[in-house]
Amino acid sequence: MLNNHRRALAATVALVAPALGLTACSAGGGAPVTGDRGDAAISVVTLQSPTFQGCIEALIPGFTEETGIEVNLTAIPYDGMLDKYQTSFAAGTATYDLLTIAFQWTGQFAANGFLEPVADEGALDGVAQTLANQYQFAGEQFAVPYNSAVMGYFYRTDILDRLGVDFPTSQEELLDLLPILENDPELQAEGIFPTSVMGDKTQGMANFNSVYHSLGGPAFENENSQPNPIDVDIATRAYESLAAQVAASPASVLTGTFASTPAEFAAGTVVLLPAFNGSVGSSFESDESAVKGNYAFTATPGGAGDLGGWGNAVAASSTQKEAAAKFAAYIATPEADLKCALEFGKPPVSEANFSNEEILVNIPYLPSVFEALKTATPRYAGENAGTLNDIVDSITSQFLAGQLGSAADAAQELADQIAAAS
Amino acid sequence: MTTPKITAQQNGRFPGDRKHEGSMRQRAYAAAPWYVMVAPAIALIAWLIAYPFVNTVILSFQEARFGSVGTSWVGLDNYVRVFNDGELQQAYVTTAILTVFSVAMQLVLAWALALLLWGTARKVSTVVRVLFAIPMLLSPVAVGVVWTVLLHPQYGWLTAGLGFVNFSPISSPDTALISLILVETWQWTPFMFLIIAAGLNSIPEETLEAARLDGAGPVRLFTSVIWPLTLPVTLVAILFRGLDTLKAFDLPYNLTGGGPGTATQTIAIYLYRQAFTRFDQGYASAIALVTTVLMALVAIIILALMRRAERNVA
């Protein structure tokens, strides 16, 4: 009987000890962190990419020296990033103090109280107003812009010059230009395609947003971040335009992404490239580029373009809000912005840097980006943005794959689904 | 009073053994240490399996947005959506086609390879088996990325080798699913081959010899001896690959992303989109549960066939 007692006691101890150990470990997670010198330490998470991770890493020593705040940086890949953020927010603990967020996540995070509003207005000093506006929700600013991104067109100046045509200024002119390029014997002989659309499922919104608004479509959301109805007639014309562009693209068009189509342009096999400036950076200026010195960038024909971009936001559950906000503001200062643009090809956010001579050596088309940003249109960024953007992605990709019938059918389906989800 | 030196097991007695008399209280007391020992495992199972399952069931009756504050009960609405969602039904059809055709091709190829190595090239079979296993050892993510490059219309070695001009089988809605089936077959035929080869090697030589002495030719030997004896093993391979393909996510996600359009969108990809792009946890939970039931039915059918095959062998 005593043996049983001992066994029971041993088993209980064996169970309780690890449990206490685990509890002790987990209890440490939410506590404020301090650096070696007793100053604040913050946990920052950003995108696993040289223009994000590399830039922020390079800025940390200067920031720590200036403020005494330690920064622990984590970089994660884009795939699954949103899941991780949501999980972290849902857990209610401050896994990260400062997060790099895509602007379209602003509303869904802010509406649920996951983000801390930007308290220091000085954090936005010098930042282009268009970029700052991207991170506003319900009248409050929730992030400091990290980079600038707009979908426009890169085009081959040498080829358009040879053909004696100007870059189109409307969707109608674009559709007129495509057959000219398609039927040019020289381009045919060299295997050069008129265009290369990012037709992948994940890029449906970027394509549709640019064309729909270039044709005069109303903004996706009103000033209260509530969805406006889709104009079916304009959406039909947008889909007709996209279908014509897809027909003039290489065979890989329906799986083309922001990474693959710029590579085609850099290889010299495409004349007109609808793409984000952020996914190109200074790559067309490299020695391997076949288009160096023979290309330019401009807004989407018709004027609008899908607005992209990332910003740095402070988590509402952070115990180091002030320190995190300081770092977000530091990254956006003109000096830090310039350093990252020069060393890592980051598209700047400081208005002055868009015309900085040093940056223009590597990114000569930057002033055109600034102009395109002025007329760019945001995608859904409100509380239900995840669903609404996915609907546009899904309907657009299904239409381009020939699964939804005519452009009018697809436009109606889009309008119905957006209305149902609104 | 002295402490008994003989433990319950040494004495041939086990906790809860009804043959041994004693009060309920005494039996429970004696068994307590064992229950305590088992408790962590049960707690772990409850935490990792039971809790998520119960939570999924609860979520499936709710309007629940991941990361949002608050949920509301919606009754059977999410289940009604499952049966009215055209895109989901398309995903079921795509997954069924992918599963049936890829598993069938794997089965035929695996049998052909296993018989080839079992009969004529048995001496080199060990080396060849290892070589055949390589695709199976690769991560489906890596396989998806590699095949995407191989099948690129402009830079792909395979498209160039096959003489495709401005055509990529993974970029066309008409051929993307066929491409996915072929890549899935390329990766997982070795798995089925290894199982079937093991089944073939387990057939007693005496049985084969006896059949040959009775005058059985190669065809009769296969249909009357080899096939019936290896059928249970074959069904196990079909069960493993069938259930795995019904859940396919990583390979299609990395090869085609479910596109073009919805041409290669499997149930798992659609479920992922609902849960982690649209954050519709309630609907995603309903899809998960309905899919689990369907997969369980498939498993039950195959297991029933296995039992029948085993009875026939016996």
XYZ file of C-alpha atoms in Angstrom:
736
model
C 0.000 0.000 0.000
C 2.834 2.340 0.842
C 4.406 1.484 -2.492
C 1.264 2.681 -4.215
C 1.440 5.867 -2.201
C 4.987 6.431 -3.344
C 4.105 5.697 -6.933
C 1.200 8.111 -6.823
C 3.384 10.748 -5.231
C 6.163 10.239 -7.770
C 3.688 10.412 -10.650
C 2.116 13.562 -9.261
C 5.497 15.210 -8.834
C 6.476 14.116 -12.344
C 3.336 15.740 -13.712
C 3.329 18.887 -11.656
C 7.004 19.801 -12.100
C 6.941 20.128 -15.911
C 3.579 21.865 -15.694
C 5.010 24.447 -13.315
C 8.040 24.792 -15.560
C 5.866 25.406 -18.611
C 3.737 27.883 -16.713
C 6.825 29.744 -15.590
C 8.129 29.892 -19.154
C 4.865 31.138 -20.632
C 4.420 33.742 -17.932
C 7.556 35.474 -19.159
C 6.118 36.085 -22.629
C 3.969 39.065 -21.917
C 6.302 40.908 -19.591
C 8.051 44.093 -20.733
C 11.487 43.461 -22.143
C 14.499 45.543 -21.304
C 17.830 45.843 -23.016
C 21.271 45.219 -21.613
C 21.560 48.816 -20.454
C 18.191 48.761 -18.788
C 16.611 50.723 -21.625
C 13.490 49.595 -23.446
C 13.723 46.796 -25.988
C 11.193 46.290 -28.741
C 10.298 43.356 -30.934
C 9.847 44.252 -34.597
C 8.548 42.022 -37.388
C 8.934 42.741 -41.077
C 8.922 41.123 -44.485
C 11.696 38.695 -45.398
C 13.160 40.684 -48.270
C 16.325 42.782 -48.722
C 14.367 46.018 -49.124
C 12.605 45.362 -45.812
C 14.758 43.165 -43.583
C 18.072 44.506 -44.917
C 17.014 48.121 -44.614
C 15.647 47.839 -41.084
C 18.681 45.867 -39.903
C 20.923 48.617 -41.238
C 18.966 51.273 -39.348
C 18.934 49.556 -35.946
C 22.472 50.519 -34.754
C 21.886 54.225 -35.397
C 18.495 54.140 -33.698
C 19.815 52.308 -30.648
C 22.711 54.724 -30.368
C 20.360 57.703 -30.578
C 17.638 56.465 -28.237
C 19.118 53.634 -26.189
C 16.244 51.399 -27.307
C 17.210 47.864 -28.298
C 15.484 46.387 -31.350
C 14.944 42.664 -31.897
C 14.071 42.136 -35.548
C 12.201 39.147 -36.961
C 11.680 38.712 -40.697
C 8.993 36.397 -42.062
C 8.006 35.497 -45.630
C 4.926 37.065 -47.182
C 3.144 33.698 -47.409
C 1.482 33.168 -44.078
C 2.405 36.623 -42.772
C -1.191 37.695 -42.378
C -2.041 34.409 -40.600
C 0.783 34.979 -38.131
C -0.316 38.532 -37.419
C -3.913 37.493 -36.894
C -2.873 34.691 -34.567
C -0.637 37.038 -32.626
C -3.422 39.617 -32.290
C -6.031 37.026 -31.388
C -3.757 35.693 -28.625
C -3.845 39.158 -27.055
C -0.189 39.132 -26.111
C 2.453 41.445 -27.480
C 4.427 39.002 -29.627
C 5.507 42.015 -31.677
C 5.591 45.665 -30.669
C 5.979 47.024 -34.194
C 4.696 45.311 -37.335
C 5.210 46.007 -41.006
C 1.719 45.758 -42.519
C 0.335 45.886 -46.061
C -1.865 48.987 -46.230
C -5.004 47.008 -47.097
C -4.825 45.278 -43.700
C -5.191 48.588 -41.880
C -8.979 48.542 -41.576
C -9.422 44.936 -40.507
C -6.733 45.294 -37.835
C -7.789 48.751 -36.649
C -11.504 47.927 -36.519
C -10.769 45.152 -34.043
C -8.582 47.330 -31.866
C -5.342 45.542 -32.731
C -3.414 48.662 -33.732
C -2.429 51.711 -31.759
C -3.175 55.046 -33.498
C -0.149 57.159 -34.391
C -0.059 59.712 -31.591
C 2.941 61.748 -32.706
C 2.001 63.733 -35.809
C 5.653 64.582 -36.263
C 6.182 60.961 -37.293
C 4.719 61.846 -40.683
C 6.829 64.959 -41.287
C 8.067 64.995 -44.851
C 6.145 61.851 -45.812
C 4.130 62.160 -49.039
C 0.521 62.823 -48.040
C -0.900 60.230 -50.482
C 1.128 57.564 -48.729
C 0.175 58.683 -45.230
C -3.531 58.652 -46.167
C -3.330 54.950 -47.010
C -3.117 54.053 -43.345
C -6.094 56.039 -42.119
C -9.194 54.308 -40.828
C -12.238 55.933 -39.263
C -10.419 59.276 -39.269
C -7.329 58.035 -37.447
C -3.782 57.328 -38.608
C -2.667 53.772 -37.801
C 0.749 53.382 -39.420
C 3.738 55.290 -40.682
C 4.432 54.536 -44.371
C 7.466 52.354 -44.974
C 7.611 52.337 -48.773
C 5.695 53.533 -51.816
C 4.142 51.270 -54.427
C 1.838 51.921 -57.336
C 0.914 49.839 -60.324
C 1.810 51.595 -63.563
C 3.407 50.705 -66.869
C 7.029 50.174 -67.724
C 7.441 50.462 -71.473
C 10.176 50.184 -74.070
C 10.973 53.680 -75.304
C 13.213 52.401 -78.115
C 10.464 50.240 -79.601
C 7.719 52.867 -79.371
C 10.121 55.408 -80.916
C 10.897 53.077 -83.800
C 7.196 52.545 -84.415
C 6.532 56.288 -84.108
C 3.842 55.892 -81.445
C 3.393 57.512 -78.060
C 2.529 55.654 -74.906
C -1.289 55.451 -74.743
C -3.110 57.856 -72.472
C -6.382 55.920 -72.242
C -7.551 52.312 -72.162
C -8.992 52.761 -75.672
C -5.612 53.888 -77.002
C -3.972 50.967 -75.237
C -6.309 48.524 -76.979
C -5.510 50.218 -80.306
C -1.773 49.898 -79.701
C -1.775 46.181 -78.856
C -2.522 44.933 -82.422
C 0.109 47.298 -83.832
C 2.704 45.699 -81.585
C 1.346 42.211 -82.164
C 1.557 42.513 -85.947
C 4.945 44.194 -86.140
C 7.167 41.780 -88.096
C 10.343 42.823 -86.309
C 8.862 42.165 -82.880
C 7.414 38.875 -84.085
C 10.796 37.790 -85.406
C 12.490 38.616 -82.114
C 9.805 36.878 -80.050
C 8.812 40.088 -78.266
C 5.268 40.210 -76.890
C 3.132 43.367 -76.788
C 2.556 43.007 -73.050
C 2.685 40.565 -70.134
C -0.131 40.782 -67.622
C 0.253 39.398 -64.090
C -2.658 37.016 -64.595
C -2.056 34.926 -61.499
C -4.981 34.510 -59.144
C -3.291 36.637 -56.483
C -2.967 39.611 -58.849
C -6.603 39.895 -59.912
C -7.263 42.911 -57.715
C -4.171 44.773 -58.935
C -5.245 44.361 -62.559
C -8.924 45.073 -62.091
C -8.421 48.039 -59.773
C -6.052 49.758 -62.215
C -8.226 49.313 -65.291
C -11.613 49.840 -63.602
C -10.584 53.164 -62.129
C -8.710 54.225 -65.270
C -12.031 53.859 -67.059
C -13.711 56.124 -64.505
C -15.077 53.568 -62.075
C -16.091 54.973 -58.677
C -13.814 54.403 -55.677
C -14.203 50.982 -54.076
C -14.961 52.531 -50.698
C -16.589 55.723 -49.489
C -15.034 58.077 -46.948
C -16.364 55.891 -44.121
C -14.485 52.872 -45.480
C -17.775 51.254 -46.544
C -17.882 49.506 -49.962
C -19.495 51.328 -52.876
C -21.492 49.251 -55.389
C -19.552 48.065 -58.442
C -20.491 49.862 -61.669
C -21.313 46.879 -63.882
C -20.907 48.719 -67.201
C -17.459 50.012 -66.335
C -16.485 46.655 -64.826
C -17.529 45.008 -68.112
C -15.282 47.352 -70.090
C -12.474 46.735 -67.607
C -12.750 42.980 -68.107
C -12.850 43.398 -71.906
C -9.658 45.452 -71.716
C -7.951 42.905 -69.474
C -8.992 40.039 -71.766
C -7.417 41.844 -74.741
C -4.201 42.382 -72.772
C -4.107 38.727 -71.725
C -4.524 37.677 -75.368
C -1.463 39.778 -76.273
C 0.677 38.279 -73.482
C 2.990 35.232 -73.364
C 1.533 31.818 -72.599
C 2.541 32.035 -68.969
C 0.181 34.966 -68.476
C -2.364 33.206 -66.274
C 0.289 32.261 -63.756
C 2.279 35.484 -64.147
C 3.142 37.274 -60.909
C 4.813 40.480 -59.763
C 8.080 38.521 -59.748
C 7.904 36.699 -63.078
C 6.655 39.394 -65.454
C 9.356 41.980 -64.602
C 11.898 39.238 -65.336
C 10.389 38.896 -68.814
C 10.618 42.655 -69.338
C 14.219 42.712 -68.113
C 14.993 39.936 -70.596
C 13.707 42.187 -73.364
C 10.756 40.020 -74.416
C 7.928 42.450 -73.549
C 7.095 45.975 -74.778
C 4.520 47.149 -72.192
C 4.698 45.874 -68.636
C 1.926 46.581 -66.126
C 3.753 46.251 -62.795
C 4.371 47.720 -59.369
C 7.413 49.982 -59.093
C 8.179 48.260 -55.802
C 8.652 44.850 -57.410
C 11.124 46.256 -59.935
C 13.325 48.513 -57.830
C 16.591 49.112 -59.632
C 16.681 45.717 -61.378
C 16.196 47.187 -64.873
C 19.375 49.211 -64.343
C 21.542 46.167 -63.664
C 24.197 45.045 -66.136
C 22.179 41.894 -66.917
C 19.155 43.934 -67.961
C 18.379 43.959 -71.682
C 16.363 47.175 -71.356
C 18.802 49.412 -69.476
C 18.444 52.964 -70.737
C 15.559 52.031 -73.026
C 12.542 52.090 -70.771
C 10.316 54.470 -68.854
C 7.525 54.283 -66.295
C 4.168 55.996 -66.280
C 0.697 55.736 -64.797
C -1.775 53.210 -66.169
C -3.402 54.496 -69.382
C -6.391 56.442 -68.148
C -4.597 57.716 -65.075
C -5.370 55.378 -62.200
C -3.269 52.571 -60.805
C -3.564 50.044 -58.007
C -2.038 51.562 -54.888
C 0.236 49.251 -52.924
C 2.690 49.844 -50.146
C 3.638 48.890 -46.613
C 3.697 50.764 -43.347
C 4.874 50.241 -39.764
C 2.189 50.007 -37.095
C 2.348 49.667 -33.326
C 0.433 46.763 -31.765
C -2.243 47.864 -29.305
C -1.173 45.078 -26.942
C 2.455 46.249 -26.914
C 3.943 47.190 -23.575
C 6.509 49.346 -25.386
C 4.207 51.493 -27.485
C 6.228 54.671 -27.175
C 9.512 53.004 -28.080
C 7.897 51.180 -31.011
C 6.329 54.407 -32.303
C 9.725 56.111 -32.088
C 11.292 53.425 -34.272
C 8.465 53.643 -36.837
C 9.012 57.401 -37.057
C 12.803 56.955 -37.246
C 12.514 54.595 -40.239
C 10.436 57.204 -42.099
C 12.789 60.135 -41.511
C 14.202 61.544 -44.769
C 17.731 60.457 -43.773
C 16.799 56.838 -43.007
C 14.533 56.748 -46.069
C 17.427 57.949 -48.251
C 19.854 55.412 -46.788
C 17.482 52.535 -47.554
C 16.691 53.816 -51.038
C 20.380 54.064 -51.880
C 21.576 50.859 -50.253
C 18.590 48.570 -50.730
C 16.518 50.091 -53.548
C 13.586 50.775 -51.235
C 11.003 53.035 -52.912
C 11.065 56.158 -50.728
C 8.231 57.693 -48.738
C 9.798 61.065 -48.030
C 8.525 63.532 -50.618
C 11.951 65.145 -51.025
C 13.591 61.823 -51.851
C 11.478 61.252 -54.957
C 13.657 63.796 -56.758
C 16.946 63.050 -54.990
C 19.736 62.935 -57.588
C 21.590 60.116 -55.854
C 18.541 57.848 -55.868
C 17.730 58.696 -59.474
C 20.996 57.119 -60.602
C 19.603 53.676 -59.697
C 15.877 54.382 -59.999
C 15.636 56.917 -62.820
C 11.874 56.535 -63.171
C 11.163 57.636 -59.582
C 9.637 61.051 -60.432
C 7.081 59.232 -62.610
C 6.208 57.024 -59.636
C 5.515 60.122 -57.595
C 3.205 61.435 -60.332
C 1.445 58.062 -60.627
C 0.906 57.970 -56.870
C -1.136 61.164 -57.069
C -3.819 59.497 -59.179
C -3.512 55.963 -57.794
C -6.571 54.303 -56.265
C -6.608 52.081 -53.203
C -8.089 48.618 -53.092
C -10.478 47.656 -50.289
C -8.850 48.545 -46.971
C -11.810 48.572 -44.569
C -12.946 46.148 -41.917
C -13.924 43.429 -44.406
C -11.051 44.023 -46.817
C -9.761 40.431 -46.780
C -13.009 39.046 -48.169
C -13.672 41.865 -50.648
C -10.177 41.837 -52.135
C -10.296 38.048 -52.427
C -13.615 38.267 -54.289
C -12.050 40.589 -56.881
C -8.983 38.329 -57.144
C -11.146 35.262 -57.578
C -13.683 36.637 -60.082
C -10.984 38.311 -62.179
C -8.826 35.188 -62.373
C -11.814 32.991 -63.202
C -12.877 35.370 -65.967
C -9.379 35.522 -67.449
C -9.246 31.715 -67.379
C -12.495 31.620 -69.388
C -14.547 30.138 -66.543
C -17.175 32.865 -66.144
C -18.440 33.467 -69.663
C -18.537 36.972 -71.090
C -17.082 40.134 -69.571
C -20.610 41.280 -68.777
C -21.353 38.026 -66.922
C -18.155 38.341 -64.907
C -18.851 41.995 -64.083
C -22.351 41.144 -62.892
C -21.028 38.247 -60.793
C -18.468 40.577 -59.254
C -21.064 43.217 -58.459
C -23.365 40.595 -56.904
C -20.672 39.041 -54.738
C -19.347 42.405 -53.549
C -22.885 43.507 -52.687
C -23.534 40.269 -50.792
C -20.312 40.567 -48.806
C -20.699 44.277 -48.041
C 2.893 -4.583 9.521
C 5.233 -5.123 6.599
C 4.931 -3.750 3.109
C 4.065 -6.394 0.482
C 7.125 -7.079 -1.680
C 5.218 -8.407 -4.659
C 3.771 -5.938 -7.126
C 0.382 -6.395 -8.748
C 1.841 -7.508 -12.081
C 4.224 -9.990 -10.483
C 1.304 -11.459 -8.667
C -0.640 -11.828 -11.903
C -3.058 -9.137 -10.786
C -3.832 -5.998 -12.695
C -5.762 -2.933 -11.742
C -9.456 -3.269 -12.409
C -9.194 -7.048 -12.850
C -12.669 -8.259 -11.863
C -11.454 -11.771 -11.125
C -9.746 -10.494 -8.013
C -11.989 -9.696 -5.180
C -11.839 -6.465 -3.209
C -13.934 -3.418 -2.677
C -14.368 -0.840 -5.415
C -12.451 1.588 -3.304
C -9.511 -0.759 -2.883
C -9.404 -1.499 -6.606
C -9.559 2.176 -7.489
C -6.861 2.928 -4.964
C -4.630 0.229 -6.365
C -5.178 1.427 -9.912
C -4.657 5.115 -9.140
C -0.949 5.282 -10.040
C -1.582 3.772 -13.458
C -4.395 6.188 -14.164
C -2.145 9.023 -13.109
C 0.574 7.745 -15.431
C -1.846 7.564 -18.356
C -3.352 10.968 -17.567
C -0.720 13.060 -19.399
C -1.217 11.100 -22.602
C -4.992 11.463 -22.327
C -4.649 15.135 -21.533
C -2.369 15.605 -24.524
C -4.810 13.819 -26.812
C -7.690 15.852 -25.422
C -5.742 19.071 -25.894
C -4.415 18.340 -29.375
C -7.348 16.431 -30.880
C -10.531 16.633 -28.890
C -10.444 20.347 -28.088
C -9.748 21.525 -31.655
C -12.376 19.123 -32.977
C -15.040 20.278 -30.533
C -14.066 23.875 -31.164
C -14.368 23.329 -34.924
C -17.847 21.864 -34.457
C -18.884 24.876 -32.367
C -17.377 27.337 -34.872
C -19.243 25.679 -37.725
C -22.515 26.871 -36.195
C -21.243 30.419 -35.761
C -20.537 33.521 -37.773
C -16.922 33.821 -36.667
C -14.274 36.024 -38.196
C -10.730 35.123 -37.249
C -9.189 37.927 -35.272
C -12.499 39.749 -34.896
C -14.122 40.479 -31.609
C -17.313 38.521 -30.975
C -19.165 35.687 -32.694
C -22.824 34.939 -33.281
C -24.793 31.715 -33.641
C -26.132 31.126 -37.149
C -27.539 27.605 -36.825
C -27.088 25.538 -39.976
C -26.366 28.507 -42.255
C -22.742 27.541 -42.826
C -23.772 23.986 -43.773
C -26.419 25.320 -46.158
C -23.690 27.440 -47.769
C -21.516 24.341 -48.200
C -24.202 22.695 -50.308
C -24.969 25.856 -52.323
C -21.424 27.053 -52.976
C -20.627 26.423 -56.648
C -16.918 27.161 -56.247
C -16.654 24.663 -53.405
C -18.448 22.009 -55.428
C -16.009 22.668 -58.259
C -13.176 22.204 -55.755
C -14.657 18.831 -54.706
C -14.850 17.728 -58.353
C -11.272 18.890 -59.021
C -10.018 17.069 -55.934
C -11.894 13.900 -56.886
C -10.453 13.949 -60.420
C -6.967 14.597 -59.065
C -7.282 11.762 -56.540
C -8.801 9.132 -58.835
C -6.497 9.712 -61.791
C -3.256 10.290 -59.909
C -3.750 7.306 -57.587
C -4.760 5.107 -60.545
C -1.659 6.112 -62.498
C 0.548 5.626 -59.460
C -0.954 2.178 -58.949
C -0.382 1.029 -62.519
C 3.157 2.411 -62.684
C 4.060 1.118 -59.242
C 2.843 -2.375 -60.095
C 4.720 -2.339 -63.380
C 7.947 -1.233 -61.687
C 7.536 -3.653 -58.792
C 6.970 -6.630 -61.088
C 9.862 -5.584 -63.292
C 12.279 -5.428 -60.393
C 10.804 -8.476 -58.680
C 11.221 -10.696 -61.706
C 13.991 -9.790 -64.052
C 16.140 -7.301 -62.212
C 15.914 -8.479 -58.655
C 19.652 -8.229 -57.968
C 19.773 -4.525 -58.631
C 16.401 -3.846 -57.060
C 17.827 -2.449 -53.815
C 19.852 0.227 -55.594
C 16.992 1.026 -57.961
C 14.535 1.249 -55.072
C 16.648 3.906 -53.417
C 16.873 5.849 -56.690
C 13.134 5.565 -57.256
C 12.486 6.879 -53.759
C 14.155 10.248 -54.416
C 11.065 12.158 -55.666
C 9.128 10.951 -52.637
C 11.797 12.341 -50.312
C 11.526 15.851 -51.731
C 9.304 18.462 -50.155
C 6.124 19.014 -52.220
C 6.888 22.739 -51.994
C 10.253 22.200 -53.674
C 8.656 19.895 -56.236
C 6.049 22.557 -57.049
C 8.652 25.265 -57.516
C 10.990 23.072 -59.588
C 8.213 21.923 -61.923
C 6.961 25.496 -62.303
C 10.394 26.428 -63.621
C 10.659 23.309 -65.785
C 7.288 24.070 -67.380
C 7.792 27.805 -67.903
C 6.888 28.586 -71.531
C 9.952 30.747 -72.176
C 12.643 29.452 -69.847
C 11.484 25.924 -69.020
C 13.758 23.064 -70.043
C 10.893 20.642 -70.334
C 8.699 22.878 -72.478
C 11.713 23.560 -74.696
C 12.551 19.859 -74.869
C 8.999 18.978 -75.806
C 9.022 21.641 -78.503
C 6.213 23.725 -77.004
C 6.224 27.198 -78.525
C 4.631 29.834 -76.303
C 2.690 27.174 -74.446
C 2.853 26.112 -70.827
C 0.712 23.222 -69.614
C 0.370 24.765 -66.144
C -0.775 28.145 -67.483
C -3.668 26.819 -69.539
C -6.988 26.068 -67.792
C -7.390 23.058 -70.117
C -4.131 21.349 -69.207
C -3.260 22.614 -65.723
C -5.081 19.801 -63.911
C -3.511 17.173 -66.164
C -0.092 18.676 -65.363
C -0.853 18.542 -61.655
C -1.898 14.872 -61.935
C 1.340 14.042 -63.760
C 3.550 15.836 -61.240
C 1.672 14.231 -58.342
C 2.165 10.850 -60.019
C 5.864 11.554 -60.561
C 6.354 12.330 -56.901
C 4.290 9.604 -55.261
C 4.624 6.556 -57.510
C 7.774 5.545 -55.553
C 5.766 5.410 -52.330
C 3.253 3.011 -53.829
C 6.050 1.074 -55.501
C 7.831 0.496 -52.188
C 4.681 -0.813 -50.514
C 3.753 -3.092 -53.407
C 7.340 -4.322 -53.751
C 7.316 -5.211 -50.052
C 4.041 -7.087 -50.580
C 5.501 -9.019 -53.495
C 8.586 -9.962 -51.520
C 6.420 -11.318 -48.721
C 4.760 -13.934 -50.959
C 6.159 -17.338 -49.894
C 8.360 -18.893 -52.558
C 6.727 -22.267 -51.845
C 3.322 -20.936 -52.832
C 4.644 -19.676 -56.139
C 6.508 -22.899 -56.749
C 3.407 -24.964 -55.993
C 1.366 -22.917 -58.466
C 4.007 -23.354 -61.132
C 4.089 -27.123 -60.527
C 0.323 -27.137 -60.951
C 0.890 -25.678 -64.404
C 0.078 -22.023 -63.812
C 1.499 -19.742 -66.507
C 2.618 -16.167 -65.842
C -0.863 -14.710 -66.334
C -2.579 -17.341 -64.194
C 0.150 -17.000 -61.582
C -0.525 -13.272 -61.406
C -4.330 -13.396 -61.384
C -4.721 -16.394 -59.059
C -1.772 -16.086 -56.690
C 0.151 -12.827 -56.789
C -2.762 -10.391 -57.105
C -4.973 -11.960 -54.386
C -2.049 -12.248 -51.979
C -0.930 -8.659 -52.481
C -4.394 -7.122 -52.684
C -4.534 -6.158 -48.982
C -1.164 -4.418 -49.285
C -2.263 -2.702 -52.496
C -5.411 -1.466 -50.795
C -3.336 -0.081 -47.933
C -1.253 1.836 -50.483
C -4.419 3.119 -52.177
C -5.832 4.138 -48.805
C -2.701 6.094 -47.863
C -2.329 7.828 -51.208
C -6.055 8.379 -51.665
C -6.523 10.110 -48.340
C -3.316 12.073 -48.779
C -4.348 13.314 -52.226
C -7.811 14.278 -50.993
C -6.008 16.653 -48.625
C -3.561 17.919 -51.279
C -2.464 21.478 -50.616
C 1.275 22.058 -50.784
C 1.947 20.730 -54.287
C -1.014 22.385 -56.096
C -0.514 25.586 -54.106
C 3.104 25.861 -55.191
C 2.690 24.549 -58.723
C -0.347 26.521 -59.858
C -1.752 28.288 -56.786
C -5.089 26.651 -57.574
C -5.286 28.396 -60.944
C -5.596 29.367 -63.668
C -8.941 30.552 -62.376
C -10.135 27.631 -60.317
C -8.782 24.912 -62.637
C -6.602 23.265 -59.969
C -8.237 24.575 -56.815
C -8.444 21.643 -54.394
C -10.651 21.496 -51.307
C -7.668 22.258 -49.092
C -6.764 25.387 -51.069
C -10.360 26.593 -51.017
C -10.566 25.893 -47.297
C -7.323 27.803 -46.722
C -8.691 30.796 -48.649
C -11.868 30.845 -46.606
C -10.001 30.536 -43.320
C -6.907 32.647 -43.899
C -7.704 35.044 -46.736
C -11.339 35.792 -45.989
C -10.979 34.860 -42.292
C -14.414 33.236 -42.358
C -13.681 30.719 -39.618
C -17.269 29.580 -39.249
C -17.723 28.632 -42.883
C -14.223 27.153 -43.075
C -15.058 24.942 -40.076
C -18.245 23.695 -41.754
C -16.288 22.856 -44.926
C -13.657 21.057 -42.849
C -16.240 18.925 -41.066
C -18.183 17.996 -44.206
C -14.913 17.123 -45.927
C -13.821 15.016 -42.957
C -17.055 13.041 -43.126
C -16.589 12.461 -46.866
C -13.013 11.324 -46.340
C -14.096 9.022 -43.542
C -16.605 7.421 -45.919
C -13.871 6.847 -48.494
C -11.666 5.317 -45.804
C -14.491 3.052 -44.589
C -15.145 1.771 -48.116
C -11.464 0.996 -48.696
C -11.131 -0.655 -45.280
C -14.179 -2.803 -46.021
C -12.588 -3.873 -49.294
C -9.392 -4.664 -47.404
C -11.201 -6.903 -44.930
C -12.918 -8.681 -47.761
C -9.612 -9.203 -49.551
C -8.000 -10.489 -46.367
C -10.878 -12.930 -45.814
C -10.482 -14.189 -49.381
C -6.771 -14.708 -48.839
C -7.447 -16.539 -45.579
